[in-house]
Short mmCIF file of C-alpha atoms and ligand atoms in Angstrom, two decimals:
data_model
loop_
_atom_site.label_atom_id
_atom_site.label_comp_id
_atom_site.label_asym_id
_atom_site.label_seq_id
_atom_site.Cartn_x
_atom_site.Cartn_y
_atom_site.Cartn_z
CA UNK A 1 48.31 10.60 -25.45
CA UNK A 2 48.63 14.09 -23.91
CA UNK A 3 52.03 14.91 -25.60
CA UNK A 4 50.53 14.09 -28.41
CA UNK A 5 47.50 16.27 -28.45
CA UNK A 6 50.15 19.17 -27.79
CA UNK A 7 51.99 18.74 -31.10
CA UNK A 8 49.32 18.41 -33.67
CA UNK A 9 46.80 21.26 -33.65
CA UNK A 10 44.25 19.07 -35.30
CA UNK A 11 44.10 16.93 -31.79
CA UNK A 12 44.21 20.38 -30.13
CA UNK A 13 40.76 20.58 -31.50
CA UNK A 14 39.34 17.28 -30.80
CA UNK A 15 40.99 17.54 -27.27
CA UNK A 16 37.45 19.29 -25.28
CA UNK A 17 35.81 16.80 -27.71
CA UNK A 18 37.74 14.27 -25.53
CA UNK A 19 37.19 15.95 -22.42
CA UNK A 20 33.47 16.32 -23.41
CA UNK A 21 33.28 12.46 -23.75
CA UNK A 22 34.74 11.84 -20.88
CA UNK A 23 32.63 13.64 -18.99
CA UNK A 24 29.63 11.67 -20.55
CA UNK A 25 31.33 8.77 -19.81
CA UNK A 26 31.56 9.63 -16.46
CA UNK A 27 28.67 10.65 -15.92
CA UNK A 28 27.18 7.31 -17.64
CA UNK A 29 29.43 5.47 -15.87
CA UNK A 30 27.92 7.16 -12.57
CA UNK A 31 24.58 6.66 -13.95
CA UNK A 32 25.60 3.05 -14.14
CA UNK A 33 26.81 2.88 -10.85
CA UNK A 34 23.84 4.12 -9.39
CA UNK A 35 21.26 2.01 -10.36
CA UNK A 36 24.10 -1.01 -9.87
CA UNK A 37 23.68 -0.14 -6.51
CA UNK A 38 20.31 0.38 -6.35
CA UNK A 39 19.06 -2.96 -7.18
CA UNK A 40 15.85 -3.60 -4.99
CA UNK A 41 16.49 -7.45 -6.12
CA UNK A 42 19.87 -7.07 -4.27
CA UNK A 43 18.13 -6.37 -0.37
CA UNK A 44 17.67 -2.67 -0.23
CA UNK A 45 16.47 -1.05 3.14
CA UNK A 46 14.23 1.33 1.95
CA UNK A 47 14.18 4.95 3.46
CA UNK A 48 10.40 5.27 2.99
CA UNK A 49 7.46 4.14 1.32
CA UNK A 50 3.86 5.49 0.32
CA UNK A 51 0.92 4.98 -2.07
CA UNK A 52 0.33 7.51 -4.46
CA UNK A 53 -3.17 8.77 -5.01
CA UNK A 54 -4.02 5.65 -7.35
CA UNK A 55 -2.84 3.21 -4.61
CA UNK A 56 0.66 3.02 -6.44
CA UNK A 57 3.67 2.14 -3.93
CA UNK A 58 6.57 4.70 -3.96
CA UNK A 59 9.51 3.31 -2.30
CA UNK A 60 12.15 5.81 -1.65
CA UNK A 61 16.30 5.13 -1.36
CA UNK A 62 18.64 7.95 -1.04
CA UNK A 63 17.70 10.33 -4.07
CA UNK A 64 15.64 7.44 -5.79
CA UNK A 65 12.29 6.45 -5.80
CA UNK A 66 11.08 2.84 -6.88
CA UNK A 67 7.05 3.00 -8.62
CA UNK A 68 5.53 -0.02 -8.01
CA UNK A 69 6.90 -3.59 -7.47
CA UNK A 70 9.09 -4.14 -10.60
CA UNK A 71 10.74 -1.09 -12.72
CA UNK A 72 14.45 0.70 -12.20
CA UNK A 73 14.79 3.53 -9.98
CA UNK A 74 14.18 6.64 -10.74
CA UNK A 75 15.39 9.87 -9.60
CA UNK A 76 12.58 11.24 -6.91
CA UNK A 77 13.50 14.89 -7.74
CA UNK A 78 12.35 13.84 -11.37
CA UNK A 79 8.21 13.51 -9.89
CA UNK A 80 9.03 16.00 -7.15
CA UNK A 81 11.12 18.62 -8.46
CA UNK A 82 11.01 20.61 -5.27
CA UNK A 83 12.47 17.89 -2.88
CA UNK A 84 15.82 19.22 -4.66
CA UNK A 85 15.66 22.80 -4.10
CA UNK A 86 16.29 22.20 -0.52
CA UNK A 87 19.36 19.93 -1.04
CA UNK A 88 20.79 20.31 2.41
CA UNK A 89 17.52 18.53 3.74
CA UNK A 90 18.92 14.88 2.41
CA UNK A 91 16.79 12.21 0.85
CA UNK A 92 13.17 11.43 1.98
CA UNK A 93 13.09 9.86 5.44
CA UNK A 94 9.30 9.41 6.24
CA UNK A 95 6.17 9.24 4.15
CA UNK A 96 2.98 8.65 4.05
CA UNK A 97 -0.39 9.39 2.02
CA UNK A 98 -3.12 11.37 3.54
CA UNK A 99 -6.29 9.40 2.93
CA UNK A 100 -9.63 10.71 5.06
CA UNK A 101 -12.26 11.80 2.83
CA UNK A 102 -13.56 13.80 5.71
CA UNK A 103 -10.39 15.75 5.68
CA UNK A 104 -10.67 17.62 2.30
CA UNK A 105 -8.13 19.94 2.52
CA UNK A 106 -5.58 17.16 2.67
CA UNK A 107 -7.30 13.84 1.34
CA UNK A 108 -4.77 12.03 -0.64
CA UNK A 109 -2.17 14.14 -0.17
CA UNK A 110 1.17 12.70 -0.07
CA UNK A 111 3.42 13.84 2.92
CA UNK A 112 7.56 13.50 2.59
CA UNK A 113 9.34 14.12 5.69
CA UNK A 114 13.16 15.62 5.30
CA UNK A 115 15.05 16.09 8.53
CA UNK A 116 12.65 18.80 9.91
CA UNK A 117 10.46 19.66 7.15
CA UNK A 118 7.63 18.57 5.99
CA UNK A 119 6.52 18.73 1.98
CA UNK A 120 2.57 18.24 0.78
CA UNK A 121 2.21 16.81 -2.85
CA UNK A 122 -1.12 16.67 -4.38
CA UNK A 123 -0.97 15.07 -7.65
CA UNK A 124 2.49 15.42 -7.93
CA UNK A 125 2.35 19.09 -6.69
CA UNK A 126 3.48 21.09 -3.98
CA UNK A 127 1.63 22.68 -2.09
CA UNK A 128 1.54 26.52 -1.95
CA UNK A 129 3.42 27.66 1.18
CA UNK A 130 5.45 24.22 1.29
CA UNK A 131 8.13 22.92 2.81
CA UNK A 132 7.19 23.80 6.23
CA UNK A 133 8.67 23.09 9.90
CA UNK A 134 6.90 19.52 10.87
CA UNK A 135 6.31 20.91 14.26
CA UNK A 136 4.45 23.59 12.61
CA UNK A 137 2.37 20.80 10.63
CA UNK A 138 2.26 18.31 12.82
CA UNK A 139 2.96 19.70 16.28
CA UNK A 140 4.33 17.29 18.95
CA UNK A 141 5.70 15.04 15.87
CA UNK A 142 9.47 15.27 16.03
CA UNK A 143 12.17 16.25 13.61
CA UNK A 144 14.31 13.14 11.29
CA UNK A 145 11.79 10.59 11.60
CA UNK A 146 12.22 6.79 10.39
CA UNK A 147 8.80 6.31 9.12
CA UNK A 148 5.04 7.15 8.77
CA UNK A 149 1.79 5.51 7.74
CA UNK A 150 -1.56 6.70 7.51
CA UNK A 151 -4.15 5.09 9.76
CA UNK A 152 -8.15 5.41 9.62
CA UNK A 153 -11.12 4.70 11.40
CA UNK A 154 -11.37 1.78 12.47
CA UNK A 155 -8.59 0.40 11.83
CA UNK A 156 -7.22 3.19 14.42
CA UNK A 157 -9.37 4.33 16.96
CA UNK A 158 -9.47 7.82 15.44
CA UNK A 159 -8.09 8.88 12.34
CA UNK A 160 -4.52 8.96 12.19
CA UNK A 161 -0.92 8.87 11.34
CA UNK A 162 1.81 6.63 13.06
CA UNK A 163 4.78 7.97 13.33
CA UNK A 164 8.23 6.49 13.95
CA UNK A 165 11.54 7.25 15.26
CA UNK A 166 14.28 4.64 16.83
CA UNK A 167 11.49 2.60 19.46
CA UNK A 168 9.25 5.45 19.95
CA UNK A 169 5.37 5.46 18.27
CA UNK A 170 3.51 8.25 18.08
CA UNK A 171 -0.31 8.54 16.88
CA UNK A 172 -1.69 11.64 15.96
CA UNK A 173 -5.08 12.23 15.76
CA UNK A 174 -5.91 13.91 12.42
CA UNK A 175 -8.53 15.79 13.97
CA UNK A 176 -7.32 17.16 17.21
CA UNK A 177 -3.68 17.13 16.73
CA UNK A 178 -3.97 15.49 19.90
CA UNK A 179 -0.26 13.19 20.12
CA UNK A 180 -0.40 9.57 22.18
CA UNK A 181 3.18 8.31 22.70
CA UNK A 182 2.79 4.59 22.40
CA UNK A 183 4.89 1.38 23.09
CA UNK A 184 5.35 -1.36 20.33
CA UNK A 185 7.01 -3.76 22.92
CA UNK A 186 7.72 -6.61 20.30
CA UNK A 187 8.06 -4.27 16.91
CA UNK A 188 11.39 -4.06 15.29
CA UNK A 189 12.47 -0.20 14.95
CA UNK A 190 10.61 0.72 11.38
CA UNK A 191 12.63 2.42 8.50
CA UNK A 192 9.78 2.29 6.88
CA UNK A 193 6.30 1.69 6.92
CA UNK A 194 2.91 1.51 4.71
CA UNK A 195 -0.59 0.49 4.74
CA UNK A 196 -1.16 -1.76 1.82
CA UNK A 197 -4.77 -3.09 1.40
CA UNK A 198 -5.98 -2.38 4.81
CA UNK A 199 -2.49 -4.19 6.09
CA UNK A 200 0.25 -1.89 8.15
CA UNK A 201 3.39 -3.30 6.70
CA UNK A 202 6.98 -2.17 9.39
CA UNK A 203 9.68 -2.74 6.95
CA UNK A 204 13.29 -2.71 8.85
CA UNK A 205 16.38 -3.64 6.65
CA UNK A 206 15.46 -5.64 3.90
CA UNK A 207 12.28 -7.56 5.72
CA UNK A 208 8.87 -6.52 6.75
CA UNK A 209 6.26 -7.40 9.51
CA UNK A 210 2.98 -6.76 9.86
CA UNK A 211 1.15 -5.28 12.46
CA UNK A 212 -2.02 -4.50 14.42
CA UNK A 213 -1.93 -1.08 14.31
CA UNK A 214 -3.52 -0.24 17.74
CA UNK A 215 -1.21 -2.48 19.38
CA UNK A 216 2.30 -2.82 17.18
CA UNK A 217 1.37 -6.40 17.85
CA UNK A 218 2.68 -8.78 14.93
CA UNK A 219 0.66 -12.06 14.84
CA UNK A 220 2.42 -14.65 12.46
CA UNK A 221 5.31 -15.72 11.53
CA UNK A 222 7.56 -12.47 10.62
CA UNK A 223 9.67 -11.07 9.50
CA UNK A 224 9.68 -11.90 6.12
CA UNK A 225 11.64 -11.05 3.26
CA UNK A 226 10.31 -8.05 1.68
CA UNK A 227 11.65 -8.77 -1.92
CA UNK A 228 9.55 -12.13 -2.03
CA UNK A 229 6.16 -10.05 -1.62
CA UNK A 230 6.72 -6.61 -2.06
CA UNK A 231 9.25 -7.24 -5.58
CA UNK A 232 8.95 -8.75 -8.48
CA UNK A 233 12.60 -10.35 -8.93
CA UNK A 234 13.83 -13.01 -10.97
CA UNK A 235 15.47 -14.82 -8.26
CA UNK A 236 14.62 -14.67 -4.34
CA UNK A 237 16.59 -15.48 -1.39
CA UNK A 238 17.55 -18.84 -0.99
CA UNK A 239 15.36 -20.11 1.45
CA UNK A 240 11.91 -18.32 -0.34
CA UNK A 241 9.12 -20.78 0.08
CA UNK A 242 7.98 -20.56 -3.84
CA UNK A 243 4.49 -21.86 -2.58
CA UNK A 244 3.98 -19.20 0.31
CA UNK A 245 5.55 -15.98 -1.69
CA UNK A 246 3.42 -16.46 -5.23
CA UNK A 247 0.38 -17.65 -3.15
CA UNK A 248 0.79 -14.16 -0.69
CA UNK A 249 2.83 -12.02 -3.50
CA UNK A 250 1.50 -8.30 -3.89
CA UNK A 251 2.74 -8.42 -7.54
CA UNK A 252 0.32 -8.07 -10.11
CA UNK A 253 0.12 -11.32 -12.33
CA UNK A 254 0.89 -11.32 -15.66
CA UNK A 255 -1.48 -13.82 -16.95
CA UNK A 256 -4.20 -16.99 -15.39
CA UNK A 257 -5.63 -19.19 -17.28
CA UNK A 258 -7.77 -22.74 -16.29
CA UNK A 259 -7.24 -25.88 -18.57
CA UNK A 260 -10.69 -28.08 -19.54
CA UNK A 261 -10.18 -29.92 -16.29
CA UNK A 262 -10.13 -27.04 -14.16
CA UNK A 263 -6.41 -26.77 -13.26
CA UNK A 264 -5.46 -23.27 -12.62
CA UNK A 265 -2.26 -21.48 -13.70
CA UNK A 266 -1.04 -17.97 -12.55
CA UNK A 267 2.19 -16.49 -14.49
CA UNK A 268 3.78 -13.93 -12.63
CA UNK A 269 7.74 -13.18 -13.15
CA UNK A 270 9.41 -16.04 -13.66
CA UNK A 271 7.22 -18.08 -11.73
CA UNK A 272 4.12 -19.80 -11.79
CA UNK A 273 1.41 -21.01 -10.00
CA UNK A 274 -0.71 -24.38 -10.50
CA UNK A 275 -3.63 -25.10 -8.42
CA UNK A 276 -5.18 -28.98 -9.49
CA UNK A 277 -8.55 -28.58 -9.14
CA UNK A 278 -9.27 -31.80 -7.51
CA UNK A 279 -7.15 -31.20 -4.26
CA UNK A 280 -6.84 -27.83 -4.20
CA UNK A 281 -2.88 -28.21 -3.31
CA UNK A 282 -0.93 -25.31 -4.87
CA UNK A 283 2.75 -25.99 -6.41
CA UNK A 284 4.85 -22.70 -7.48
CA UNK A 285 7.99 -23.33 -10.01
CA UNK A 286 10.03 -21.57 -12.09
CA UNK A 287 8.51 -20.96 -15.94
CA UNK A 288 11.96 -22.00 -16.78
CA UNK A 289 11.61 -25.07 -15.77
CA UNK A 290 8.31 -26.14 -16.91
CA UNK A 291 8.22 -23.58 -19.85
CA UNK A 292 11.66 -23.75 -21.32
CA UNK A 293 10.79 -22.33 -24.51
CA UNK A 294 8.98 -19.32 -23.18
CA UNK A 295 11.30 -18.38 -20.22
CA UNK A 296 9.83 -15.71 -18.28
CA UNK A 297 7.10 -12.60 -18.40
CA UNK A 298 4.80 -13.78 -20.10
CA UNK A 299 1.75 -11.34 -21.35
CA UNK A 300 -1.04 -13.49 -21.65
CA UNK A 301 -2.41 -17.09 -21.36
CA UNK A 302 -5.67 -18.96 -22.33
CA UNK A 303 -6.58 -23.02 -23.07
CA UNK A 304 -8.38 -23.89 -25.63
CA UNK A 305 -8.61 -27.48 -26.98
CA UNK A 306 -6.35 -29.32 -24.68
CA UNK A 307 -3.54 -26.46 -25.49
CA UNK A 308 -2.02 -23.68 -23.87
CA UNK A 309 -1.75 -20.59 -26.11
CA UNK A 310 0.58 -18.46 -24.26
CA UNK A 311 1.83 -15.13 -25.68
CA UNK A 312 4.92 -13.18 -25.31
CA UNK A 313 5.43 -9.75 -27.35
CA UNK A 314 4.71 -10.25 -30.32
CA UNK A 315 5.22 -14.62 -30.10
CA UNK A 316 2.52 -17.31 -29.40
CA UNK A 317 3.93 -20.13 -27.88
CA UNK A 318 2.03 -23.66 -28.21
CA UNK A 319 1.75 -26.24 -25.18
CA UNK A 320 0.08 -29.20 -24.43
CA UNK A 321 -1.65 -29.26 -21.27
CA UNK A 322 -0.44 -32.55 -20.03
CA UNK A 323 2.51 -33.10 -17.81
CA UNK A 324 5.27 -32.50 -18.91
CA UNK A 325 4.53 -29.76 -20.81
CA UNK A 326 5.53 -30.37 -24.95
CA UNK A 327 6.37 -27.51 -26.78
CA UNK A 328 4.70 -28.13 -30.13
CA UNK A 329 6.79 -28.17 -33.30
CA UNK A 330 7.38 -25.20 -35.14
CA UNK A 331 6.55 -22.65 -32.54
CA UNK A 332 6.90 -19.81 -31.14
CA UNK A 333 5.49 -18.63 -34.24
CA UNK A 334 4.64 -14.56 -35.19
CA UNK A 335 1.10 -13.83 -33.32
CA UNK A 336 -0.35 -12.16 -36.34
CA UNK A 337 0.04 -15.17 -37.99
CA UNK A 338 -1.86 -17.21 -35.56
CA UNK A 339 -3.81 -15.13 -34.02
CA UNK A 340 -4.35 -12.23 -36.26
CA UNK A 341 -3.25 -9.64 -33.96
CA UNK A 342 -0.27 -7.67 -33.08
CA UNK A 343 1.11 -8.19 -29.95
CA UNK A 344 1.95 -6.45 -26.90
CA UNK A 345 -1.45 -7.89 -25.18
CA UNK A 346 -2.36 -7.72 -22.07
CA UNK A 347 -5.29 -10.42 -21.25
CA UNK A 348 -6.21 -13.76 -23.43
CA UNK A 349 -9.53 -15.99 -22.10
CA UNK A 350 -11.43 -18.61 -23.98
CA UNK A 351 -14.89 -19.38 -22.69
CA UNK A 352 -14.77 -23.21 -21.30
CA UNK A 353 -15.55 -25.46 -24.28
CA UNK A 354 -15.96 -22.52 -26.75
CA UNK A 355 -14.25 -21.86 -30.17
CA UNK A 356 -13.71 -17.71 -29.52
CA UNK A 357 -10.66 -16.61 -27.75
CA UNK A 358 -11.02 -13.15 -26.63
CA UNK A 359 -7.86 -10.54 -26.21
CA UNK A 360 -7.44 -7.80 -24.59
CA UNK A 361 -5.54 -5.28 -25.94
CA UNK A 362 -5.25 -2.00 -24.63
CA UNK A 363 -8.87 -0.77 -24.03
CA UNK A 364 -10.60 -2.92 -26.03
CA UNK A 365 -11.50 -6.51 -26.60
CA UNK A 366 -11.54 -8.54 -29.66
CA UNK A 367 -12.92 -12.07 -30.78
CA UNK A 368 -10.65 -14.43 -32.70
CA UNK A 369 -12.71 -17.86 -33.88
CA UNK A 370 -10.32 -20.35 -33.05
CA UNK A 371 -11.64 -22.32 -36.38
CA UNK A 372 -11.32 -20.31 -38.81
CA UNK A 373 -8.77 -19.61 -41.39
CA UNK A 374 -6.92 -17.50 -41.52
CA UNK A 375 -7.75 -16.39 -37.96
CA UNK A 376 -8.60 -12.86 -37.40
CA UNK A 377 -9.48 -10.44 -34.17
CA UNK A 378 -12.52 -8.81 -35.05
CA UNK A 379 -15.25 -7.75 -32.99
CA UNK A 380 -13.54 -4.73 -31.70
CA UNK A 381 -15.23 -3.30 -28.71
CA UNK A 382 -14.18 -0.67 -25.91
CA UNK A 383 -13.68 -1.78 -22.34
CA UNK A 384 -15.45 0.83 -19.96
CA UNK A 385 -14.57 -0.28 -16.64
CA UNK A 386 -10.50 -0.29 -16.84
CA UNK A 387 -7.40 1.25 -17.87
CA UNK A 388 -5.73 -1.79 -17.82
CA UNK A 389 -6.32 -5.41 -17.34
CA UNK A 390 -3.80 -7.58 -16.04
CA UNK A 391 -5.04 -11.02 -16.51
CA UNK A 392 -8.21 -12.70 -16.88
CA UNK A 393 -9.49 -16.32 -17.43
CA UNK A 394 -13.22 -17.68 -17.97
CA UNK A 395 -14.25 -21.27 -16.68
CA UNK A 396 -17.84 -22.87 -16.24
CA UNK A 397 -18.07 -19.88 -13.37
CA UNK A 398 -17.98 -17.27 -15.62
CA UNK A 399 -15.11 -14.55 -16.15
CA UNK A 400 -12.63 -13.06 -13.70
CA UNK A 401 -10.72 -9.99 -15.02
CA UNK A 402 -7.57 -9.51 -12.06
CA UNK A 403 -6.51 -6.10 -11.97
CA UNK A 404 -3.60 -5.18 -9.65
CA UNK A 405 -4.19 -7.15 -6.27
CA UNK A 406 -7.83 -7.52 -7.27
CA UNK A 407 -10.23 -9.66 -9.47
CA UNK A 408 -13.73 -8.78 -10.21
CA UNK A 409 -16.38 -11.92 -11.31
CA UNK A 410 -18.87 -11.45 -14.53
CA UNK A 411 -21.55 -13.78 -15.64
CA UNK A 412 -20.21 -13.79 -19.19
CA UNK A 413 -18.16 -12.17 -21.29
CA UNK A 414 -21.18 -9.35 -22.61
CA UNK A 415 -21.35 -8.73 -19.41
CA UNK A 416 -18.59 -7.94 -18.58
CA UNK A 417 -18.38 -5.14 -22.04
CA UNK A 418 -21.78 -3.96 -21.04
CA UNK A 419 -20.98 -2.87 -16.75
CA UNK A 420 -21.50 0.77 -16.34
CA UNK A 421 -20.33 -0.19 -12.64
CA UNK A 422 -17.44 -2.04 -11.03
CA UNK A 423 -18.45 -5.09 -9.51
CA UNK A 424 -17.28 -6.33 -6.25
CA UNK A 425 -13.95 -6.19 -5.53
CA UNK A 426 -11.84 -9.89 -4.45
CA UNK A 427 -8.70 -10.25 -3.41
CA UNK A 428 -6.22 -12.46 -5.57
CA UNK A 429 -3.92 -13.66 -2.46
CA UNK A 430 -7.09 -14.42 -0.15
CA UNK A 431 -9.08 -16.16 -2.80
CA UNK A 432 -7.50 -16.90 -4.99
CA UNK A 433 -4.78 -18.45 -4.27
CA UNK A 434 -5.83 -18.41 0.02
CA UNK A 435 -3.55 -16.93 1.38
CA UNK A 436 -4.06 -16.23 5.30
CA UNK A 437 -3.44 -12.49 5.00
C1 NAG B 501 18.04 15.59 -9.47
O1 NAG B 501 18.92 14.93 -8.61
C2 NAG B 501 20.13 14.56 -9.22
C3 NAG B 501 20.91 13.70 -8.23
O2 NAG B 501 20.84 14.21 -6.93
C4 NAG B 501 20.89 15.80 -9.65
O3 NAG B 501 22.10 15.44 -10.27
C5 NAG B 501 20.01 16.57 -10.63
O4 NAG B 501 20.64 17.78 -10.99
C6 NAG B 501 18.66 16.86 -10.04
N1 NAG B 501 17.78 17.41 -11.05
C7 NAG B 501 17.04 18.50 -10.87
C8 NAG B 501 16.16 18.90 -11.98
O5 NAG B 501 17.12 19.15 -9.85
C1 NAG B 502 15.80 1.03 18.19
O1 NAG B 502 15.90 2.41 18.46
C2 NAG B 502 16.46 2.75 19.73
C3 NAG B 502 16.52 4.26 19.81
O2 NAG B 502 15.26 4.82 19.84
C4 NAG B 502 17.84 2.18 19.87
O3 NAG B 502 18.33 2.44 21.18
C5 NAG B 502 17.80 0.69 19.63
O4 NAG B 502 19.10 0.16 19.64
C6 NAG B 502 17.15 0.37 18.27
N1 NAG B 502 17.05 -1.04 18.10
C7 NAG B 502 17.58 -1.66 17.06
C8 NAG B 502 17.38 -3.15 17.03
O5 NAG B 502 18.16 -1.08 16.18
C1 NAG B 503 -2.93 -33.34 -5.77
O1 NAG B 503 -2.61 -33.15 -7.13
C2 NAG B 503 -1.23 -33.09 -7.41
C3 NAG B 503 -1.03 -32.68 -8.83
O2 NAG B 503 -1.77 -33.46 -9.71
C4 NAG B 503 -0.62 -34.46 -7.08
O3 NAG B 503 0.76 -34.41 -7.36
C5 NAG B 503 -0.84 -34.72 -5.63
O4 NAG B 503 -0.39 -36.00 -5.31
C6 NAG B 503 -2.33 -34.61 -5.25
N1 NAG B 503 -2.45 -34.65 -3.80
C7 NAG B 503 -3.36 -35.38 -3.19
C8 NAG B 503 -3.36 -35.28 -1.71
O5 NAG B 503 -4.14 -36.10 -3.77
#
């Protein structure tokens, strides 16, 4: 190949073309190899994790940074362009999220710590006069930490952050600066920690364990894998207990519905979730298995008329409700054509025993009468309370609309569209689904 670009002047030309391609190719194939690597599905030990102002985990690995539970990596430097300009500091080691709304200067503030400086973002920004030393910041805290997690009153004493390096705790009181050097006698060394819905999660290799933050007690049985709760994958290790990871999962669910007799079923993944209403005993499966047709992910799920209309992009697909499951003939078919909207949705509910199907699309919410034909989604009207729903499903109790790791009960549908204010706030793993934590 080389000897011949030498001899014919037209390959002389294409030659930096080559070298140009290869380059891209390289750096694809780099590109590749990173996020090969960097498959959180795959066990990662994570360097550090935080919420973001909106209660978002970051999880950070080498120059990457994971938003959320499912997604690819992304590079960190591409939210934090700064963290690059001081390349000889390495990846983020320690982070946490200021959140004390009696500390204004610094309420939900995110903090990364790199080898012996310490960086302030506030909505994505730095901070004027940032990076600075940590000892400077946080004096007493030492340099290349492991991990660090916000902790408030009560939950601490005082209001504080935990910090961690090899077996050695430190709390530092927001307030005073004051430093207490603690024992955690039975806590693994953290390379990572967060608080996650008033839980303080250690995560050490690819598990987790939660502790009592005043003690570094862990109560339970940990650790746990931290892909079967804190990732949405499509397979888990081998010995996940389906039942205890989908019941305790802090995924978001894709879609809940309840059938006429009450049966409940939670999509999230590639699993799901049935609760029988008359015993209460919860079975987890794959979709695959009991929803061949449909796979995986679906968007949105309601009953209506001893069916399940379940919806995937821009595909309704038809089930009975009865065990086993029967696909019905002819489907998936286009959802415009049987519902008389365009998909991606987000939430689907019909009203126990009633003809209208709501969707939820986007910010709004429209009305398709199940008897009519052709069926249309009219109605139109704007949903006040949330950027985005999840799920949601309506039974005789009225309507719960999840949203992240929480579900919020209306009456009825109107009001539910009418709420100037968020009603009170229940957790989908507690009870829900009851889990113990
Ligand atoms: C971000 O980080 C990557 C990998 O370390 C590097 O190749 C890239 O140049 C950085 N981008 C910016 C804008 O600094
Ligand atoms: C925990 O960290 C200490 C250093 O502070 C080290 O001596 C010890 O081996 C670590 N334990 C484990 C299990 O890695
Ligand atoms: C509860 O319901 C499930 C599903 O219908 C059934 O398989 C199971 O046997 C029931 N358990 C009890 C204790 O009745």
């Amino acid at each position: 190949m080389v000897r011949f670009y030498q001899r014919t002047p037209i390959m002389k030309l294409l030659a930096p073309l080559a070298c140009l391609c290869l380059a891209l190719a390289l750096a694809w194939a780099e590109d590749l190899h990173a996020s090969a690597v960097l498959d959180r599905c795959k066990g990662l030990e994570m360097d550090a994790v935080a919420v973001n102002e909106e209660g978002i985990p970051y999880f950070f690995k080498g120059d990457h940074v994971f938003k959320g539970f499912h997604g690819k990596a992304e590079l960190a430097n591409e939210s934090f362009v700064e963290l690059d300009e001081h390349h000889h500091l390495g990846h983020v080691e320690a982070a946490f999220r200021m959140h004390y709304e009696d500390e204004p200067t610094h309420h939900d503030h995110m903090f990364f710590f790199l080898d012996n400086k310490v960086f302030s973002y506030y909505q994505h920004k730095l901070e004027d006069g940032y990076p600075k030393d940590i000892s400077e910041v946080f004096p007493g805290i030492p340099d290349h930490l492991d991990a660090a997690v916000e902790c408030p009153k009560p939950e601490c004493e005082e209001d504080s952050v935990i910090f961690f390096k090899g077996d050695d705790i430190y709390h530092y009181n927001v307030r005073t600066k004051a430093v207490d050097e603690k024992e955690f006698k039975t806590m693994p060394n953290c390379t990572s920690a967060f608080r996650f819905m008033d839980h303080y999660y250690c995560f050490h290799g690819h598990h987790f364990s939660k502790f009592d933050p005043k003690t570094g007690e862990v109560h339970g049985r940990y650790p746990k894998e931290a892909r079967d709760y804190f990732m949405r994958c499509s397979t888990f290790s081998e010995n996940s207990d389906h039942v205890e990871r989908e019941r305790c999962s802090r995924v978001h669910l894709d879609a809940i519905t309840a059938d006429d007799a009450g049966d409940l079923y939670a999509f999230r993944g590639h699993h799901y979730i049935h609760k029988d209403e008359g015993n209460d005993t919860l079975l987890a499966d794959t979709i695959e298995n009991d929803f061949k047709e449909l796979h995986s992910e679906v968007d949105a799920v309601f009953s209506h008329d001893g069916h399940l209309y379940m919806i995937k992009d821009e595909h309704l697909f038809l089930y009975t409700v009865g065990e086993p499951h029967v696909h019905l003939d002819g489907y998936p078919k286009p959802l415009k054509e049987v519902l008389g909207i365009e998909g991606p949705v987000d939430a689907a509910f019909a009203c126990g025993g009633s003809d209208i199907a709501h969707i939820i699309k986007d910010q709004h919410i429209y009305d398709v009468d199940m008897k009519a034909t052709p069926r249309v989604a009219g109605n139109q009207r704007p949903i006040s309370l949330f950027k985005k729903v999840d799920a949601a499903m309506c039974g005789p109790g009225g309507l719960k609309v999840i949203v992240g790791n929480h579900y919020y009960h209306f009456e009825s549908v109107m009001l539910f569209i009418a709420s100037k204010a968020l009603p009170e706030q229940h957790r989908v793993s507690l009870e829900l689904f009851g889990c113990d934590h």
